Short mmCIF file of C-alpha atoms in Angstrom, two decimals:
data_model
loop_
_atom_site.label_atom_id
_atom_site.label_comp_id
_atom_site.label_asym_id
_atom_site.label_seq_id
_atom_site.Cartn_x
_atom_site.Cartn_y
_atom_site.Cartn_z
CA UNK Y 1 103.50 113.79 110.39
CA UNK Y 2 101.85 115.67 113.16
CA UNK Y 3 100.30 114.20 116.01
CA UNK Y 4 96.87 115.77 114.96
CA UNK Y 5 97.31 114.70 111.25
CA UNK Y 6 97.94 111.06 112.31
CA UNK Y 7 94.98 111.48 114.64
CA UNK Y 8 92.79 112.62 111.81
CA UNK Y 9 94.26 109.90 109.06
CA UNK Y 10 92.90 107.02 111.44
CA UNK Y 11 89.63 108.60 112.60
CA UNK Y 12 88.95 108.41 108.82
CA UNK Y 13 89.31 104.87 108.69
CA UNK Y 14 87.66 104.02 111.61
CA UNK Y 15 84.08 102.63 112.09
CA UNK Y 16 81.12 104.58 113.17
CA UNK Y 17 78.09 104.31 114.46
CA UNK Y 18 75.63 103.10 111.18
CA UNK Y 19 72.56 104.38 113.09
CA UNK Y 20 71.39 106.91 116.19
CA UNK Y 21 69.56 105.59 118.55
CA UNK Y 22 65.93 107.03 117.95
CA UNK Y 23 63.46 105.22 120.40
CA UNK Y 24 61.28 107.24 123.24
CA UNK Y 25 61.95 110.28 122.15
CA UNK Y 26 58.69 112.27 121.58
CA UNK Y 27 59.31 114.82 118.94
CA UNK Y 28 55.72 116.50 119.29
CA UNK Y 29 56.72 118.17 122.66
CA UNK Y 30 59.59 119.68 120.80
CA UNK Y 31 57.59 121.73 118.55
CA UNK Y 32 55.03 124.51 120.05
CA UNK Y 33 51.65 124.21 119.33
CA UNK Y 34 50.60 127.99 118.71
CA UNK Y 35 51.92 128.32 115.06
CA UNK Y 36 48.58 127.51 113.33
CA UNK Y 37 47.77 130.86 114.52
CA UNK Y 38 50.88 132.82 112.28
CA UNK Y 39 49.81 130.67 109.39
CA UNK Y 40 46.36 131.93 109.68
CA UNK Y 41 47.49 135.38 109.79
CA UNK Y 42 49.55 135.06 106.89
CA UNK Y 43 46.64 133.65 104.87
CA UNK Y 44 44.36 136.34 105.77
CA UNK Y 45 47.40 138.89 104.29
CA UNK Y 46 47.74 136.68 101.22
CA UNK Y 47 45.08 139.54 99.10
CA UNK Y 48 48.08 142.00 99.91
CA UNK Y 49 50.81 139.98 98.29
CA UNK Y 50 51.96 139.02 94.49
CA UNK Y 51 54.42 136.91 95.47
CA UNK Y 52 56.24 134.21 98.35
CA UNK Y 53 59.58 134.12 98.73
CA UNK Y 54 60.17 130.78 101.30
CA UNK Y 55 63.38 130.59 103.10
CA UNK Y 56 65.05 127.87 104.23
CA UNK Y 57 68.29 126.28 105.97
CA UNK Y 58 70.76 125.30 103.11
CA UNK Y 59 72.34 122.47 105.27
CA UNK Y 60 68.50 120.83 105.16
CA UNK Y 61 67.50 121.56 101.70
CA UNK Y 62 65.02 118.73 101.58
CA UNK Y 63 64.01 118.25 105.01
CA UNK Y 64 62.02 119.81 107.16
CA UNK Y 65 59.90 122.54 104.97
CA UNK Y 66 56.30 123.26 106.30
CA UNK Y 67 54.09 121.32 103.85
CA UNK Y 68 51.47 123.80 104.63
CA UNK Y 69 52.88 126.53 102.90
CA UNK Y 70 52.23 125.22 99.49
CA UNK Y 71 48.69 123.65 100.64
CA UNK Y 72 47.78 127.37 102.13
CA UNK Y 73 49.81 129.82 100.34
CA UNK Y 74 50.01 127.99 97.03
CA UNK Y 75 47.82 130.32 94.85
CA UNK Y 76 50.84 132.82 94.66
CA UNK Y 77 54.23 132.60 92.33
CA UNK Y 78 56.52 131.00 94.75
CA UNK Y 79 60.20 131.21 94.98
CA UNK Y 80 62.74 128.99 97.74
CA UNK Y 81 65.43 131.03 98.89
CA UNK Y 82 68.39 128.14 100.70
CA UNK Y 83 70.01 130.75 102.97
CA UNK Y 84 73.25 130.23 105.32
CA UNK Y 85 75.10 128.46 101.95
CA UNK Y 86 78.23 129.61 103.76
CA UNK Y 87 77.43 126.73 106.38
CA UNK Y 88 76.20 124.22 103.97
CA UNK Y 89 78.41 121.93 102.26
CA UNK Y 90 76.88 122.28 98.43
CA UNK Y 91 79.51 119.76 96.74
CA UNK Y 92 75.89 118.05 95.15
CA UNK Y 93 74.27 121.49 94.76
CA UNK Y 94 73.11 120.32 91.14
CA UNK Y 95 71.44 117.24 92.72
CA UNK Y 96 69.80 119.05 95.40
CA UNK Y 97 68.24 121.64 92.32
CA UNK Y 98 67.25 117.91 90.48
CA UNK Y 99 65.40 116.99 93.94
CA UNK Y 100 63.83 120.30 94.07
CA UNK Y 101 62.43 120.68 90.54
CA UNK Y 102 60.59 116.92 91.13
CA UNK Y 103 58.94 118.40 93.60
CA UNK Y 104 57.67 121.18 91.55
CA UNK Y 105 60.46 124.20 92.78
CA UNK Y 106 61.56 125.73 89.79
CA UNK Y 107 62.58 128.55 91.18
CA UNK Y 108 65.61 128.48 93.78
CA UNK Y 109 68.52 130.84 94.81
CA UNK Y 110 71.24 129.99 97.34
CA UNK Y 111 72.24 132.88 99.58
CA UNK Y 112 74.56 133.80 102.09
CA UNK Y 113 72.68 137.06 104.00
CA UNK Y 114 75.36 138.00 106.21
CA UNK Y 115 77.96 138.44 103.01
CA UNK Y 116 74.93 139.61 100.69
CA UNK Y 117 75.85 136.71 98.62
CA UNK Y 118 73.44 136.31 95.54
CA UNK Y 119 71.10 138.75 96.93
CA UNK Y 120 70.80 140.74 94.14
CA UNK Y 121 69.12 137.60 91.99
CA UNK Y 122 66.32 137.84 94.44
CA UNK Y 123 64.29 141.38 93.31
CA UNK Y 124 64.70 140.23 89.70
CA UNK Y 125 63.42 136.87 90.18
CA UNK Y 126 60.46 138.12 92.16
CA UNK Y 127 59.58 140.52 89.50
CA UNK Y 128 59.77 138.22 86.71
CA UNK Y 129 57.33 135.46 88.63
CA UNK Y 130 55.08 137.87 89.34
CA UNK Y 131 54.87 139.57 85.46
CA UNK Y 132 54.46 135.85 84.30
CA UNK Y 133 51.76 134.80 86.83
CA UNK Y 134 48.72 134.42 85.01
CA UNK Y 135 46.78 136.49 87.80
CA UNK Y 136 48.97 139.45 86.84
CA UNK Y 137 46.52 142.46 86.35
CA UNK Y 138 48.93 145.30 87.74
CA UNK Y 139 46.79 148.29 86.41
CA UNK Y 140 48.03 151.46 87.44
CA UNK Y 141 49.90 150.21 90.72
CA UNK Y 142 53.75 150.24 90.51
CA UNK Y 143 54.70 148.45 93.04
CA UNK Y 144 55.35 144.99 94.57
CA UNK Y 145 54.93 143.02 97.51
CA UNK Y 146 56.28 139.68 98.41
CA UNK Y 147 55.45 137.60 101.84
CA UNK Y 148 58.86 136.11 103.11
CA UNK Y 149 57.65 132.82 104.97
CA UNK Y 150 59.22 129.65 106.75
CA UNK Y 151 60.68 127.97 109.69
CA UNK Y 152 62.00 129.73 112.62
CA UNK Y 153 65.28 130.81 112.38
CA UNK Y 154 66.17 130.62 108.97
CA UNK Y 155 67.49 134.14 108.08
CA UNK Y 156 63.93 135.57 106.92
CA UNK Y 157 64.69 138.84 108.60
CA UNK Y 158 67.80 138.60 107.23
CA UNK Y 159 67.08 138.39 103.91
CA UNK Y 160 65.02 141.58 104.75
CA UNK Y 161 67.97 143.48 105.61
CA UNK Y 162 70.10 142.26 103.08
CA UNK Y 163 67.50 143.47 100.74
CA UNK Y 164 67.50 146.51 102.01
CA UNK Y 165 71.51 146.80 101.93
CA UNK Y 166 71.88 146.08 98.64
CA UNK Y 167 69.09 148.46 96.89
CA UNK Y 168 68.30 151.11 99.32
CA UNK Y 169 71.73 151.30 100.88
CA UNK Y 170 69.73 150.98 104.62
CA UNK Y 171 70.36 149.54 107.98
CA UNK Y 172 68.42 146.82 109.68
CA UNK Y 173 64.42 147.13 109.50
CA UNK Y 174 63.93 144.01 111.23
CA UNK Y 175 65.24 142.60 114.37
CA UNK Y 176 67.12 139.33 113.95
CA UNK Y 177 68.79 136.45 116.35
CA UNK Y 178 70.34 133.51 117.04
CA UNK Y 179 67.25 131.92 118.51
CA UNK Y 180 63.83 130.95 117.11
CA UNK Y 181 60.90 133.14 117.33
CA UNK Y 182 62.59 136.57 116.98
CA UNK Y 183 59.65 137.99 114.67
CA UNK Y 184 56.43 137.03 116.65
CA UNK Y 185 53.95 138.93 114.40
CA UNK Y 186 52.88 139.28 110.32
CA UNK Y 187 54.35 143.35 110.66
CA UNK Y 188 53.74 146.11 108.00
CA UNK Y 189 55.20 146.27 104.75
CA UNK Y 190 58.75 146.98 104.72
CA UNK Y 191 60.71 148.64 101.42
CA UNK Y 192 63.74 146.85 100.05
CA UNK Y 193 63.99 148.42 96.71
CA UNK Y 194 63.12 151.39 94.99
CA UNK Y 195 62.97 150.83 91.42
CA UNK Y 196 61.07 148.80 91.17
CA UNK Y 197 59.31 149.86 94.14
CA UNK Y 198 58.86 146.56 96.45
CA UNK Y 199 57.67 145.94 99.40
CA UNK Y 200 58.16 142.73 102.25
CA UNK Y 201 55.92 141.23 104.67
CA UNK Y 202 58.00 139.69 107.56
CA UNK Y 203 56.72 136.64 109.06
CA UNK Y 204 56.69 134.48 112.23
CA UNK Y 205 58.61 131.24 111.77
CA UNK Y 206 56.11 128.31 111.26
CA UNK Y 207 56.84 124.77 111.75
CA UNK Y 208 54.77 121.89 110.46
CA UNK Y 209 52.49 120.84 112.95
CA UNK Y 210 53.93 117.19 112.86
CA UNK Y 211 57.15 116.25 111.71
CA UNK Y 212 57.89 113.37 109.74
CA UNK Y 213 60.36 111.33 112.24
CA UNK Y 214 62.47 111.93 115.00
CA UNK Y 215 65.66 112.30 112.73
CA UNK Y 216 64.25 115.07 110.94
CA UNK Y 217 63.33 116.92 114.39
CA UNK Y 218 66.57 116.45 115.00
CA UNK Y 219 68.04 117.72 112.07
CA UNK Y 220 66.02 120.62 112.24
CA UNK Y 221 67.06 121.40 116.05
CA UNK Y 222 70.38 121.10 115.22
CA UNK Y 223 69.85 124.22 112.44
CA UNK Y 224 68.34 125.91 115.79
CA UNK Y 225 65.00 125.91 114.54
CA UNK Y 226 63.62 125.05 118.07
CA UNK Y 227 65.41 125.62 121.60
CA UNK Y 228 68.46 122.86 122.57
CA UNK Y 229 66.74 122.66 125.96
CA UNK Y 230 63.65 121.03 124.56
CA UNK Y 231 65.37 118.62 123.15
CA UNK Y 232 68.23 118.41 125.52
CA UNK Y 233 71.62 119.83 124.69
CA UNK Y 234 73.24 116.88 125.05
CA UNK Y 235 71.26 114.46 122.98
CA UNK Y 236 71.84 116.92 120.42
CA UNK Y 237 75.55 117.09 120.74
CA UNK Y 238 75.37 113.27 120.54
CA UNK Y 239 73.38 113.50 117.20
CA UNK Y 240 75.73 115.96 116.02
CA UNK Y 241 79.10 114.12 117.13
CA UNK Y 242 77.11 111.02 115.30
CA UNK Y 243 76.60 113.01 111.72
CA UNK Y 244 80.37 114.61 111.67
CA UNK Y 245 81.79 111.43 112.27
CA UNK Y 246 79.71 109.86 109.57
CA UNK Y 247 80.81 112.35 107.32
CA UNK Y 248 84.23 112.11 108.16
CA UNK Y 249 84.08 115.72 108.80
CA UNK Y 250 86.72 116.00 111.95
CA UNK Y 251 87.21 119.62 112.32
CA UNK Y 252 86.10 119.60 115.99
CA UNK Y 253 89.12 117.44 116.57
CA UNK Y 254 91.79 120.50 115.44
CA UNK Y 255 89.44 122.92 116.82
CA UNK Y 256 89.01 121.57 120.58
CA UNK Y 257 92.81 120.39 120.27
CA UNK Y 258 91.46 116.96 121.41
CA UNK Y 259 93.68 113.29 121.40
CA UNK Y 260 91.35 111.98 118.15
CA UNK Y 261 88.31 111.84 116.86
CA UNK Y 262 85.38 109.75 119.10
CA UNK Y 263 82.13 108.44 118.71
CA UNK Y 264 81.40 108.65 122.37
CA UNK Y 265 79.71 111.94 122.88
CA UNK Y 266 80.37 111.61 126.92
CA UNK Y 267 84.44 111.21 126.49
CA UNK Y 268 83.89 114.14 123.82
CA UNK Y 269 82.42 116.41 126.24
CA UNK Y 270 84.71 115.72 128.94
CA UNK Y 271 87.59 116.48 126.83
CA UNK Y 272 85.63 119.88 125.49
CA UNK Y 273 84.63 120.85 129.00
CA UNK Y 274 88.42 120.34 130.62
CA UNK Y 275 89.77 122.20 127.62
CA UNK Y 276 87.51 125.49 128.12
CA UNK Y 277 87.58 125.42 131.74
CA UNK Y 278 83.91 124.62 132.31
CA UNK Y 279 83.99 122.29 135.24
CA UNK Y 280 81.76 122.48 138.61
CA UNK Y 281 82.43 121.39 141.89
CA UNK Y 282 80.22 118.81 143.49
CA UNK Y 283 80.04 117.63 146.79
CA UNK Y 284 80.10 113.93 147.27
CA UNK Y 285 79.31 111.99 150.28
CA UNK Y 286 81.74 109.58 151.91
CA UNK Y 287 82.02 107.87 154.74
CA UNK Y 288 84.35 110.26 156.18
CA UNK Y 289 82.27 113.57 155.17
CA UNK Y 290 81.73 115.44 151.96
CA UNK Y 291 84.29 115.68 149.59
CA UNK Y 292 84.35 118.46 146.90
CA UNK Y 293 85.02 117.12 143.69
CA UNK Y 294 85.72 118.89 140.43
CA UNK Y 295 83.53 117.41 137.44
CA UNK Y 296 82.99 118.67 133.74
CA UNK Y 297 80.08 120.98 133.14
CA UNK Y 298 78.69 118.46 130.15
CA UNK Y 299 75.49 120.78 129.44
CA UNK Y 300 77.86 123.83 129.27
CA UNK Y 301 80.42 121.66 127.06
CA UNK Y 302 77.40 120.62 124.48
CA UNK Y 303 76.45 123.88 124.34
CA UNK Y 304 79.53 125.17 123.34
CA UNK Y 305 79.74 122.37 120.94
CA UNK Y 306 76.72 122.87 119.55
CA UNK Y 307 77.39 126.78 119.05
CA UNK Y 308 80.69 126.32 117.67
CA UNK Y 309 79.34 123.96 114.84
CA UNK Y 310 76.39 126.77 114.04
CA UNK Y 311 78.81 129.57 113.86
CA UNK Y 312 80.52 127.35 111.01
CA UNK Y 313 83.76 127.18 112.63
CA UNK Y 314 83.31 123.15 112.17
CA UNK Y 315 83.62 123.29 108.45
CA UNK Y 316 80.07 123.09 106.25
CA UNK Y 317 78.00 120.51 106.63
CA UNK Y 318 75.12 118.70 104.53
CA UNK Y 319 72.97 117.34 106.78
CA UNK Y 320 70.42 115.76 104.07
CA UNK Y 321 73.21 113.87 102.75
CA UNK Y 322 71.15 110.51 103.28
CA UNK Y 323 67.85 112.22 101.28
CA UNK Y 324 70.12 113.09 98.31
CA UNK Y 325 70.99 109.34 98.02
CA UNK Y 326 67.34 109.20 96.62
CA UNK Y 327 66.30 109.15 93.14
CA UNK Y 328 64.76 112.45 92.68
CA UNK Y 329 61.01 112.35 92.31
CA UNK Y 330 59.70 112.31 88.38
CA UNK Y 331 58.72 116.19 87.51
CA UNK Y 332 55.19 116.48 87.79
#
């Protein structure tokens, strides 16, 4: 057995932190307050659409969805697209679906917009939802229009572009990026299909005005729904390390060539910084004068750790595993 394998076997039997210190963190300051404006614009555009497509991150299928979507946009047929399925550990996919059904969500699709997985299921589902709606009065109109909603950086624009690739063989209609806030305004209609003729409205990401808990806020931040510096890159890296170790996901050890799994973020970031050459010279005052000391660049190492996780290089993860342990709600 090699040294790396031995280190991982030892890690699997190690005792990890049972909880993450959450006290003293102000979640409210992480989330911008201007998002209510976006929700109002969506409401005013409701009369133009037949259906709501809500996009969310498959790594947090039961956390962080904006409850105001259902309250303010809930009159229209609604489907949930859990995107980034390639980054999510979906061993308990059936349990996820049961939990969502308990919340009244019966139309759920898991997608990967990078590889267009399950994208072809969406147009038929939208069409079926609209045509079975009690408000369905198509008249002479032969077109469908759906509004794409969701919290920031879950892949709303990527979904629109994937649908265009699949059904129109056309390229990007909307800009996408790895940071929240790329789509800033409710846009004009974007065609995604010819038969049936279907248009989608892209919308800005809108977070709930109040986050339920600090831990939910950390999960949302890990998925990139807010800018890392608002939470603190090292805090976020520490929560990621805590999560990976508790779930016995030790891919970071092999990825960075570390000596073994570790629960101390300072030690991990120091090793990552040294391995990647992310160090900095710091002047230290001594009794005999200034001395240049090489120190690890902890923020740069934390940024790389987070970026590596988000790209899937540390393996798939289910951040809502704790929520899945609870019994599903009774179907309303």
